[in-house]
Amino acid sequence: MSVLKITGGRSLEGSLRVQGAKNSALPLLAASVLTEGLSVFRNCPRLTDVAATVDILRHVGCRVYGEGDALYVDASGPISPEVPDELMGRMRSSVIFLGALLSRCGEVSLSLPGGCELGPRPVDLHLLALRALGAEVTEAGGRLCCRCARLRGGRIDLPSPSVGATENAMLAAVRARGNTVITGAAREPEIRDLQEYLRSCGALVTGAGSSVIRIRGVEKLGGGEKRIMPDRIAAATYLAACASAGGRVRLYDACPGDMVPVLQALRGMGCELRTGENLIMLERRGPLRSPGPVITRPHPGFPTDAQPPLMAAVLKAQGTTVMIETIFESRYRHVPALRSMGADIRTAGKTAVIRGVERLRGGEVHASDLRGGAALAVAALAAEGETVISGTEYMDRGYEDMAGALTALGAEACSE
Ligand code: UD1
């Protein structure tokens, strides 16, 4: 089992290209099974979640190959609607295959995604969307079966803006007979990426990025192409890293326009930020202060995935920071490890109260989940001595070579 070793106390200085977005890559790859052609995805991040998605694509009958940072998916052959439990269990977001396989094959049988480290992750909104398009859904023995020879367009009113349910609804609707309107849709920028790819395949979709998405079903989709957008959560993590350690970093191939609340919080902490097209520069010289309350919300609010790294960056900030997590139930699992490093954090339900401390100390800590692991790395940069983070397999799901990225930014970090 590998570990990430970080020696704190060194300020950062360097520049880094932001990886392609995990949360865009996964739905895009799943969407490719809808097409009867060859799709190419550029700027594809090298992540274990992407590898797991590729294994599912191959299992159902796609040919997948890579070239540089591009992944090619040929879905022109026959596609099977069954995904083995082992493959489903490897990645929580595999539920995104539901809409795509149902639409392509007229049926699909998947095991429910396993219990999640962020608390229960229900799929009721995904099923509501598929039912609204005429799918017959049955659940038995932990498996979900959906059937419908040809989905028909309809109205899907999502009571809350689930990202995955919005994506599943879009994937199911693009080849349905007739028109679909999705209201209450999630507005995350990754959904815009999905729309752009689907349009390149011949789908008729508009509205992604707003809460109403309109789709006119088409009979067939051909192959398509997409350059995957920058990963705004990876970018937020490396900015939080610089806020924590001090110094100056420059992130290129970034998407500052999609990161407004994160940049605002970092500014509120006393960091100097400059943005250009695809560029973010952060400099932190003086002491940090609390950014004020941070409340996670669906986009365009503060993203839940950026909450753990930001929490790690405020551990030594002057004053008290209140964080309120409104999206997931168990999103403070990194707190005990941060406390073991000297942090003063109290949690009660959705709320965490962080009082700035003078010093953090390195030690042996275990990553509890993907973003929780990133939080430990951010804290380690500001801690005295060496921190050894185990459980890095979580981080590999979403961060392309975190040790390499931190080293490029001037940190003393290595993976062993
Ligand atoms: C996606 C992201 C994840 C991010 C999250 C919120 C991907 C691959 N993952 O996850 O990194 O943290 O958005 O921005 O893109 N819910 C229900 N019923 C459902 C579906 C969701 O109640 O059927 C609830 C969830 O429990 C959660 C909230 O809705 O409380 C948001 O979840 P959702 O937006 O669906 O997140 P994901 O798509 O799973």
Tab-separated table of C-alpha atoms and ligand atoms in Angstrom:
chain	number	residue	atom	x	y	z
A	1	MET	CA	0.000	0.000	0.000
A	2	SER	CA	1.523	3.306	-0.999
A	3	VAL	CA	1.742	6.435	1.136
A	4	LEU	CA	2.138	10.134	0.398
A	5	LYS	CA	4.934	11.752	2.411
A	6	ILE	CA	4.938	15.519	2.826
A	7	THR	CA	7.414	17.595	4.785
A	8	GLY	CA	5.744	20.822	5.820
A	9	GLY	CA	7.055	24.295	6.358
A	10	ARG	CA	8.237	25.087	2.866
A	11	SER	CA	6.387	27.786	0.959
A	12	LEU	CA	5.250	26.983	-2.573
A	13	GLU	CA	6.553	28.528	-5.755
A	14	GLY	CA	5.723	27.068	-9.118
A	15	SER	CA	3.267	26.503	-11.868
A	16	LEU	CA	0.989	23.598	-12.686
A	17	ARG	CA	-1.289	22.569	-15.517
A	18	VAL	CA	-4.705	21.669	-14.126
A	19	GLN	CA	-5.778	18.119	-14.971
A	20	GLY	CA	-8.962	17.334	-16.884
A	21	ALA	CA	-12.063	17.102	-14.697
A	22	LYS	CA	-12.910	13.729	-13.186
A	23	ASN	CA	-16.556	14.719	-12.822
A	24	SER	CA	-16.752	15.530	-16.500
A	25	ALA	CA	-14.730	12.549	-17.754
A	26	LEU	CA	-16.884	9.914	-16.044
A	27	PRO	CA	-20.291	10.949	-17.466
A	28	LEU	CA	-18.746	11.668	-20.879
A	29	LEU	CA	-17.267	8.193	-21.073
A	30	ALA	CA	-20.555	6.649	-19.958
A	31	ALA	CA	-22.370	8.734	-22.579
A	32	SER	CA	-20.236	7.259	-25.339
A	33	VAL	CA	-22.158	3.938	-25.168
A	34	LEU	CA	-25.162	5.831	-26.534
A	35	THR	CA	-23.421	6.446	-29.818
A	36	GLU	CA	-22.926	4.094	-32.691
A	37	GLY	CA	-19.536	5.446	-33.610
A	38	LEU	CA	-16.097	6.480	-32.467
A	39	SER	CA	-15.711	9.172	-29.810
A	40	VAL	CA	-12.558	10.925	-28.741
A	41	PHE	CA	-12.077	12.579	-25.377
A	42	ARG	CA	-9.053	14.833	-25.065
A	43	ASN	CA	-7.476	16.078	-21.846
A	44	CYS	CA	-8.624	12.895	-20.141
A	45	PRO	CA	-7.191	12.651	-16.611
A	46	ARG	CA	-5.269	9.520	-15.568
A	47	LEU	CA	-7.283	8.410	-12.579
A	48	THR	CA	-8.341	5.082	-11.151
A	49	ASP	CA	-12.011	6.123	-11.494
A	50	VAL	CA	-11.399	6.684	-15.208
A	51	ALA	CA	-9.715	3.262	-15.448
A	52	ALA	CA	-12.744	1.693	-13.720
A	53	THR	CA	-15.074	3.413	-16.207
A	54	VAL	CA	-12.971	2.137	-19.105
A	55	ASP	CA	-13.230	-1.407	-17.695
A	56	ILE	CA	-17.032	-1.086	-17.664
A	57	LEU	CA	-17.026	0.239	-21.245
A	58	ARG	CA	-14.883	-2.689	-22.405
A	59	HIS	CA	-17.036	-5.160	-20.527
A	60	VAL	CA	-20.221	-3.970	-22.228
A	61	GLY	CA	-18.598	-4.236	-25.644
A	62	CYS	CA	-16.819	-0.973	-26.496
A	63	ARG	CA	-13.299	-0.833	-27.861
A	64	VAL	CA	-11.302	1.675	-25.839
A	65	TYR	CA	-7.756	2.829	-26.428
A	66	GLY	CA	-5.623	5.743	-25.355
A	67	GLU	CA	-3.132	7.961	-27.110
A	68	GLY	CA	-1.392	10.641	-25.062
A	69	ASP	CA	-4.086	12.383	-23.061
A	70	ALA	CA	-6.828	11.237	-25.473
A	71	LEU	CA	-9.161	8.294	-24.964
A	72	TYR	CA	-10.959	6.787	-27.930
A	73	VAL	CA	-14.174	4.841	-27.422
A	74	ASP	CA	-15.625	2.852	-30.286
A	75	ALA	CA	-19.203	1.898	-29.415
A	76	SER	CA	-20.224	0.847	-32.917
A	77	GLY	CA	-20.410	-2.876	-32.121
A	78	PRO	CA	-23.068	-4.713	-30.118
A	79	ILE	CA	-23.456	-3.494	-26.524
A	80	SER	CA	-24.447	-5.703	-23.601
A	81	PRO	CA	-26.606	-4.126	-20.864
A	82	GLU	CA	-25.107	-6.101	-17.951
A	83	VAL	CA	-22.329	-4.823	-15.719
A	84	PRO	CA	-20.853	-7.249	-13.158
A	85	ASP	CA	-21.148	-6.250	-9.504
A	86	GLU	CA	-17.397	-6.160	-9.058
A	87	LEU	CA	-17.055	-3.441	-11.709
A	88	MET	CA	-20.008	-1.439	-10.360
A	89	GLY	CA	-18.596	-1.592	-6.829
A	90	ARG	CA	-15.238	-0.166	-7.885
A	91	MET	CA	-16.636	3.250	-8.560
A	92	ARG	CA	-19.490	5.024	-6.843
A	93	SER	CA	-20.517	7.027	-9.849
A	94	SER	CA	-21.046	3.950	-12.041
A	95	VAL	CA	-24.798	4.563	-11.653
A	96	ILE	CA	-24.349	7.014	-14.526
A	97	PHE	CA	-24.367	3.985	-16.849
A	98	LEU	CA	-28.032	3.403	-16.019
A	99	GLY	CA	-29.521	5.950	-18.419
A	100	ALA	CA	-26.987	5.340	-21.168
A	101	LEU	CA	-27.299	1.544	-21.255
A	102	LEU	CA	-31.077	1.650	-20.905
A	103	SER	CA	-31.326	3.963	-23.858
A	104	ARG	CA	-28.895	1.993	-25.993
A	105	CYS	CA	-30.106	-1.532	-25.175
A	106	GLY	CA	-33.751	-1.097	-24.103
A	107	GLU	CA	-32.873	-2.679	-20.767
A	108	VAL	CA	-30.192	-2.589	-18.122
A	109	SER	CA	-29.369	-4.536	-15.000
A	110	LEU	CA	-26.887	-3.093	-12.502
A	111	SER	CA	-26.111	-3.628	-8.846
A	112	LEU	CA	-26.762	-0.561	-6.714
A	113	PRO	CA	-23.627	1.463	-6.079
A	114	GLY	CA	-22.145	0.398	-2.764
A	115	GLY	CA	-22.482	2.305	0.501
A	116	CYS	CA	-20.538	5.478	0.193
A	117	GLU	CA	-17.938	7.094	2.340
A	118	LEU	CA	-19.932	10.338	2.239
A	119	GLY	CA	-23.029	8.808	3.797
A	120	PRO	CA	-26.038	7.276	2.078
A	121	ARG	CA	-26.176	8.059	-1.598
A	122	PRO	CA	-29.684	7.277	-2.758
A	123	VAL	CA	-30.658	6.864	-6.409
A	124	ASP	CA	-34.339	7.815	-6.133
A	125	LEU	CA	-33.920	10.905	-8.338
A	126	HIS	CA	-32.168	8.879	-11.042
A	127	LEU	CA	-35.084	6.443	-11.030
A	128	LEU	CA	-37.670	9.247	-10.992
A	129	ALA	CA	-36.082	10.575	-14.183
A	130	LEU	CA	-36.027	7.218	-15.953
A	131	ARG	CA	-39.608	6.426	-14.919
A	132	ALA	CA	-40.733	9.791	-16.268
A	133	LEU	CA	-39.461	8.646	-19.666
A	134	GLY	CA	-41.432	5.414	-19.493
A	135	ALA	CA	-38.899	3.004	-17.975
A	136	GLU	CA	-40.182	0.161	-15.865
A	137	VAL	CA	-37.875	-0.077	-12.855
A	138	THR	CA	-37.622	-3.058	-10.537
A	139	GLU	CA	-35.284	-3.557	-7.624
A	140	ALA	CA	-34.495	-7.021	-6.346
A	141	GLY	CA	-31.562	-8.542	-4.495
A	142	GLY	CA	-29.539	-5.325	-4.608
A	143	ARG	CA	-29.903	-5.102	-8.394
A	144	LEU	CA	-31.730	-2.498	-10.360
A	145	CYS	CA	-33.433	-3.536	-13.569
A	146	CYS	CA	-34.811	-0.950	-15.966
A	147	ARG	CA	-36.689	-1.800	-19.116
A	148	CYS	CA	-38.244	0.119	-21.953
A	149	ALA	CA	-38.024	-0.839	-25.614
A	150	ARG	CA	-37.945	2.826	-26.637
A	151	LEU	CA	-38.039	5.595	-24.090
A	152	ARG	CA	-40.453	8.438	-24.748
A	153	GLY	CA	-39.756	12.069	-24.027
A	154	GLY	CA	-41.504	13.658	-21.070
A	155	ARG	CA	-41.275	16.118	-18.255
A	156	ILE	CA	-38.757	15.431	-15.504
A	157	ASP	CA	-39.134	17.673	-12.470
A	158	LEU	CA	-36.205	17.102	-10.159
A	159	PRO	CA	-37.104	18.129	-6.598
A	160	SER	CA	-33.427	18.805	-5.883
A	161	PRO	CA	-30.625	19.436	-8.354
A	162	SER	CA	-28.726	16.122	-8.311
A	163	VAL	CA	-25.773	16.175	-10.674
A	164	GLY	CA	-25.863	12.445	-11.432
A	165	ALA	CA	-29.661	12.345	-11.855
A	166	THR	CA	-29.529	15.297	-14.260
A	167	GLU	CA	-26.862	13.514	-16.292
A	168	ASN	CA	-28.770	10.226	-16.301
A	169	ALA	CA	-31.924	12.064	-17.387
A	170	MET	CA	-30.054	13.706	-20.272
A	171	LEU	CA	-28.510	10.419	-21.381
A	172	ALA	CA	-31.850	8.644	-21.311
A	173	ALA	CA	-33.656	11.455	-23.124
A	174	VAL	CA	-31.366	12.190	-26.059
A	175	ARG	CA	-32.505	9.103	-27.968
A	176	ALA	CA	-36.053	8.972	-26.602
A	177	ARG	CA	-39.040	9.487	-28.908
A	178	GLY	CA	-40.184	13.109	-28.644
A	179	ASN	CA	-39.283	16.030	-26.428
A	180	THR	CA	-38.065	16.116	-22.838
A	181	VAL	CA	-37.902	19.024	-20.437
A	182	ILE	CA	-35.830	18.624	-17.267
A	183	THR	CA	-36.646	21.203	-14.600
A	184	GLY	CA	-34.735	21.643	-11.354
A	185	ALA	CA	-31.624	20.439	-13.202
A	186	ALA	CA	-28.197	20.698	-11.609
A	187	ARG	CA	-26.213	23.608	-13.059
A	188	GLU	CA	-22.676	22.303	-12.580
A	189	PRO	CA	-20.308	23.175	-15.447
A	190	GLU	CA	-19.609	19.475	-16.031
A	191	ILE	CA	-23.213	19.188	-17.255
A	192	ARG	CA	-22.415	21.816	-19.873
A	193	ASP	CA	-19.484	19.610	-20.949
A	194	LEU	CA	-21.859	16.666	-21.322
A	195	GLN	CA	-24.241	18.751	-23.432
A	196	GLU	CA	-21.395	19.854	-25.714
A	197	TYR	CA	-20.272	16.273	-26.263
A	198	LEU	CA	-23.819	15.020	-26.905
A	199	ARG	CA	-24.338	17.801	-29.433
A	200	SER	CA	-21.141	16.808	-31.212
A	201	CYS	CA	-22.730	13.354	-31.586
A	202	GLY	CA	-25.874	14.821	-33.152
A	203	ALA	CA	-28.079	15.166	-30.061
A	204	LEU	CA	-30.449	18.115	-29.751
A	205	VAL	CA	-29.939	19.476	-26.234
A	206	THR	CA	-30.053	23.020	-24.910
A	207	GLY	CA	-30.048	24.685	-21.530
A	208	ALA	CA	-27.222	22.867	-19.698
A	209	GLY	CA	-25.796	25.215	-17.090
A	210	SER	CA	-29.294	26.522	-16.320
A	211	SER	CA	-31.964	24.712	-14.333
A	212	VAL	CA	-34.082	23.906	-17.399
A	213	ILE	CA	-32.693	21.534	-19.997
A	214	ARG	CA	-34.607	20.836	-23.203
A	215	ILE	CA	-34.007	17.813	-25.353
A	216	ARG	CA	-35.476	16.754	-28.659
A	217	GLY	CA	-34.932	13.016	-29.038
A	218	VAL	CA	-33.150	11.712	-32.108
A	219	GLU	CA	-33.199	8.203	-33.549
A	220	LYS	CA	-29.457	7.608	-33.472
A	221	LEU	CA	-26.231	9.246	-32.371
A	222	GLY	CA	-22.933	9.096	-34.192
A	223	GLY	CA	-19.481	9.391	-32.644
A	224	GLY	CA	-18.364	12.725	-31.254
A	225	GLU	CA	-15.545	14.546	-29.589
A	226	LYS	CA	-14.845	16.648	-26.559
A	227	ARG	CA	-11.943	18.261	-24.803
A	228	ILE	CA	-12.629	17.653	-21.130
A	229	MET	CA	-12.904	20.828	-19.057
A	230	PRO	CA	-10.351	21.633	-16.345
A	231	ASP	CA	-10.912	20.060	-12.946
A	232	ARG	CA	-12.171	22.893	-10.756
A	233	ILE	CA	-11.856	20.788	-7.593
A	234	ALA	CA	-8.233	19.810	-8.289
A	235	ALA	CA	-7.552	23.499	-8.995
A	236	ALA	CA	-9.254	24.477	-5.710
A	237	THR	CA	-7.131	21.903	-3.888
A	238	TYR	CA	-3.821	23.259	-5.220
A	239	LEU	CA	-4.890	26.832	-4.486
A	240	ALA	CA	-5.798	25.767	-0.943
A	241	ALA	CA	-2.366	24.112	-0.773
A	242	CYS	CA	-0.655	27.419	-1.545
A	243	ALA	CA	-2.898	29.301	0.875
A	244	SER	CA	-1.880	26.773	3.532
A	245	ALA	CA	1.862	26.716	2.813
A	246	GLY	CA	2.274	30.331	1.672
A	247	GLY	CA	4.110	31.391	-1.484
A	248	ARG	CA	2.930	31.885	-5.031
A	249	VAL	CA	1.466	29.458	-7.566
A	250	ARG	CA	0.235	29.772	-11.085
A	251	LEU	CA	-2.351	27.321	-12.412
A	252	TYR	CA	-2.859	27.169	-16.149
A	253	ASP	CA	-5.507	25.350	-18.193
A	254	ALA	CA	-7.805	26.352	-15.341
A	255	CYS	CA	-11.408	27.616	-15.358
A	256	PRO	CA	-11.592	30.616	-12.984
A	257	GLY	CA	-15.095	31.540	-14.181
A	258	ASP	CA	-16.428	28.256	-12.777
A	259	MET	CA	-14.726	28.748	-9.410
A	260	VAL	CA	-16.067	32.082	-8.190
A	261	PRO	CA	-17.081	31.092	-4.615
A	262	VAL	CA	-13.795	29.257	-4.004
A	263	LEU	CA	-11.755	32.213	-5.241
A	264	GLN	CA	-13.866	34.547	-3.101
A	265	ALA	CA	-13.192	32.463	0.016
A	266	LEU	CA	-9.452	32.433	-0.686
A	267	ARG	CA	-9.492	36.210	-1.173
A	268	GLY	CA	-11.391	36.550	2.086
A	269	MET	CA	-8.541	34.651	3.766
A	270	GLY	CA	-6.058	37.287	2.650
A	271	CYS	CA	-4.689	35.591	-0.469
A	272	GLU	CA	-3.993	37.728	-3.485
A	273	LEU	CA	-5.616	36.304	-6.589
A	274	ARG	CA	-5.309	37.228	-10.207
A	275	THR	CA	-7.155	35.487	-12.989
A	276	GLY	CA	-6.854	35.508	-16.739
A	277	GLU	CA	-8.357	33.364	-19.420
A	278	ASN	CA	-7.622	29.781	-18.249
A	279	LEU	CA	-5.209	31.119	-15.642
A	280	ILE	CA	-5.261	31.571	-11.867
A	281	MET	CA	-2.424	33.038	-9.815
A	282	LEU	CA	-2.483	32.948	-6.049
A	283	GLU	CA	-0.012	34.588	-3.732
A	284	ARG	CA	-0.036	34.384	0.035
A	285	ARG	CA	2.638	36.171	2.003
A	286	GLY	CA	1.091	37.460	5.208
A	287	PRO	CA	-0.934	35.623	7.851
A	288	LEU	CA	-4.225	34.000	6.926
A	289	ARG	CA	-7.545	35.030	8.399
A	290	SER	CA	-10.906	33.325	8.480
A	291	PRO	CA	-12.890	33.768	5.250
A	292	GLY	CA	-16.150	34.021	7.224
A	293	PRO	CA	-18.822	31.319	7.044
A	294	VAL	CA	-18.494	28.775	4.230
A	295	ILE	CA	-21.732	27.060	3.261
A	296	THR	CA	-21.680	24.353	0.623
A	297	ARG	CA	-24.414	24.593	-2.002
A	298	PRO	CA	-25.180	23.219	-5.450
A	299	HIS	CA	-23.432	25.154	-8.240
A	300	PRO	CA	-23.013	28.142	-8.489
A	301	GLY	CA	-22.600	27.929	-4.709
A	302	PHE	CA	-19.524	26.769	-2.841
A	303	PRO	CA	-18.805	23.177	-3.995
A	304	THR	CA	-18.993	20.432	-1.380
A	305	ASP	CA	-15.919	18.771	-2.907
A	306	ALA	CA	-13.798	21.852	-2.155
A	307	GLN	CA	-14.916	22.012	1.480
A	308	PRO	CA	-12.313	19.553	2.915
A	309	PRO	CA	-9.258	21.173	1.256
A	310	LEU	CA	-10.486	24.644	2.230
A	311	MET	CA	-11.039	23.485	5.801
A	312	ALA	CA	-7.428	22.305	5.877
A	313	ALA	CA	-6.259	25.694	4.626
A	314	VAL	CA	-8.013	27.612	7.433
A	315	LEU	CA	-6.608	25.529	10.300
A	316	LYS	CA	-3.972	28.163	11.093
A	317	ALA	CA	-6.019	31.178	9.987
A	318	GLN	CA	-6.665	33.893	12.559
A	319	GLY	CA	-10.168	33.782	14.000
A	320	THR	CA	-12.918	31.202	13.841
A	321	THR	CA	-14.304	29.706	10.652
A	322	VAL	CA	-17.750	28.146	10.509
A	323	MET	CA	-18.414	25.634	7.759
A	324	ILE	CA	-21.852	24.260	6.987
A	325	GLU	CA	-22.090	21.197	4.778
A	326	THR	CA	-25.513	21.016	3.165
A	327	ILE	CA	-24.951	18.406	0.424
A	328	PHE	CA	-23.603	15.194	1.979
A	329	GLU	CA	-24.128	13.786	5.469
A	330	SER	CA	-20.713	12.354	6.293
A	331	ARG	CA	-18.399	14.937	4.889
A	332	TYR	CA	-16.314	15.565	7.985
A	333	ARG	CA	-14.568	12.214	8.133
A	334	HIS	CA	-11.179	13.865	7.701
A	335	VAL	CA	-11.669	15.884	10.916
A	336	PRO	CA	-10.217	13.334	13.410
A	337	ALA	CA	-7.014	13.084	11.336
A	338	LEU	CA	-6.745	16.897	11.160
A	339	ARG	CA	-7.266	17.042	14.928
A	340	SER	CA	-4.459	14.534	15.435
A	341	MET	CA	-2.237	17.064	13.646
A	342	GLY	CA	-3.176	19.745	16.191
A	343	ALA	CA	-6.242	21.322	14.556
A	344	ASP	CA	-9.009	22.761	16.741
A	345	ILE	CA	-12.239	21.633	15.047
A	346	ARG	CA	-15.602	20.911	16.580
A	347	THR	CA	-18.385	19.358	14.550
A	348	ALA	CA	-22.087	19.035	15.243
A	349	GLY	CA	-24.241	17.642	12.443
A	350	LYS	CA	-23.775	19.793	9.357
A	351	THR	CA	-21.616	22.365	11.130
A	352	ALA	CA	-17.888	22.479	11.737
A	353	VAL	CA	-16.269	25.227	13.775
A	354	ILE	CA	-12.566	25.707	13.226
A	355	ARG	CA	-10.517	27.882	15.551
A	356	GLY	CA	-7.189	28.935	14.147
A	357	VAL	CA	-4.160	27.403	15.888
A	358	GLU	CA	-0.541	28.562	15.924
A	359	ARG	CA	1.008	25.248	14.951
A	360	LEU	CA	0.210	21.984	13.239
A	361	ARG	CA	2.423	18.930	13.563
A	362	GLY	CA	3.101	16.160	11.083
A	363	GLY	CA	2.352	12.541	11.881
A	364	GLU	CA	0.839	9.397	10.458
A	365	VAL	CA	-2.689	9.911	9.180
A	366	HIS	CA	-5.092	7.935	7.039
A	367	ALA	CA	-7.196	9.326	4.182
A	368	SER	CA	-10.886	8.643	4.792
A	369	ASP	CA	-12.076	9.483	1.287
A	370	LEU	CA	-10.956	11.278	-1.851
A	371	ARG	CA	-11.341	14.931	-0.816
A	372	GLY	CA	-10.650	14.146	2.844
A	373	GLY	CA	-7.279	12.777	1.721
A	374	ALA	CA	-6.613	15.985	-0.189
A	375	ALA	CA	-7.376	17.921	3.000
A	376	LEU	CA	-4.664	15.989	4.849
A	377	ALA	CA	-2.133	16.877	2.151
A	378	VAL	CA	-3.086	20.573	2.358
A	379	ALA	CA	-2.726	20.534	6.152
A	380	ALA	CA	0.585	18.651	5.950
A	381	LEU	CA	2.125	21.494	3.940
A	382	ALA	CA	1.627	23.831	6.902
A	383	ALA	CA	2.613	21.307	9.570
A	384	GLU	CA	5.965	20.943	11.291
A	385	GLY	CA	7.908	17.855	10.246
A	386	GLU	CA	6.841	14.970	8.081
A	387	THR	CA	3.302	13.740	7.522
A	388	VAL	CA	2.760	10.247	6.170
A	389	ILE	CA	-0.665	9.866	4.573
A	390	SER	CA	-1.918	6.330	3.976
A	391	GLY	CA	-5.061	5.437	2.042
A	392	THR	CA	-3.729	7.218	-1.046
A	393	GLU	CA	-5.782	4.888	-3.237
A	394	TYR	CA	-8.680	7.258	-2.484
A	395	MET	CA	-6.703	10.217	-3.756
A	396	ASP	CA	-5.709	8.360	-6.925
A	397	ARG	CA	-9.412	8.200	-7.799
A	398	GLY	CA	-9.493	11.936	-8.383
A	399	TYR	CA	-5.987	13.434	-8.430
A	400	GLU	CA	-3.498	12.747	-11.170
A	401	ASP	CA	-0.149	12.157	-9.408
A	402	MET	CA	-0.699	14.427	-6.421
A	403	ALA	CA	2.892	13.964	-5.198
A	404	GLY	CA	4.180	15.075	-8.607
A	405	ALA	CA	1.833	18.060	-8.709
A	406	LEU	CA	2.841	19.234	-5.232
A	407	THR	CA	6.519	18.784	-6.098
A	408	ALA	CA	6.019	20.866	-9.263
A	409	LEU	CA	4.663	23.590	-6.982
A	410	GLY	CA	7.781	23.464	-4.832
A	411	ALA	CA	6.587	21.240	-1.988
A	412	GLU	CA	8.647	18.472	-0.460
A	413	ALA	CA	6.396	15.553	-1.317
A	414	CYS	CA	6.833	12.012	-2.567
A	415	SER	CA	4.808	8.913	-3.029
A	416	GLU	CA	6.275	5.662	-1.688
B	1	UD1	C1	-21.533	14.551	-8.078
B	1	UD1	C2	-20.023	14.516	-8.110
B	1	UD1	C3	-19.478	14.620	-6.716
B	1	UD1	C4	-20.039	15.865	-6.025
B	1	UD1	C5	-21.548	15.900	-6.107
B	1	UD1	C6	-22.176	17.189	-5.567
B	1	UD1	C7	-19.558	13.144	-10.067
B	1	UD1	C8	-18.994	11.887	-10.598
B	1	UD1	N1	-19.606	13.267	-8.707
B	1	UD1	O1	-21.962	13.425	-7.329
B	1	UD1	O2	-18.061	14.704	-6.776
B	1	UD1	O3	-19.649	15.828	-4.660
B	1	UD1	O4	-21.970	15.759	-7.476
B	1	UD1	O5	-21.651	18.283	-6.249
B	1	UD1	O6	-19.913	14.045	-10.807
B	1	UD1	N2	-29.429	12.605	-3.920
B	1	UD1	C9	-30.640	12.026	-3.598
B	1	UD1	N3	-31.204	11.147	-4.484
B	1	UD1	C10	-30.601	10.840	-5.677
B	1	UD1	C11	-29.379	11.455	-5.996
B	1	UD1	C12	-28.813	12.327	-5.098
B	1	UD1	O7	-31.197	12.288	-2.533
B	1	UD1	O8	-31.183	10.040	-6.447
B	1	UD1	C13	-28.798	13.538	-2.961
B	1	UD1	C14	-27.444	13.033	-2.483
B	1	UD1	O9	-27.610	12.137	-1.405
B	1	UD1	C15	-26.766	14.301	-2.071
B	1	UD1	C16	-27.306	15.317	-3.073
B	1	UD1	O10	-28.493	14.753	-3.623
B	1	UD1	O11	-27.168	14.680	-0.792
B	1	UD1	C17	-26.348	15.667	-4.184
B	1	UD1	O12	-25.963	14.500	-4.874
B	1	UD1	P1	-25.624	14.496	-6.429
B	1	UD1	O13	-25.661	15.881	-6.943
B	1	UD1	O14	-26.475	13.473	-7.084
B	1	UD1	O15	-24.143	14.006	-6.411
B	1	UD1	P2	-23.484	12.955	-7.386
B	1	UD1	O16	-24.009	13.110	-8.757
B	1	UD1	O17	-23.520	11.605	-6.738
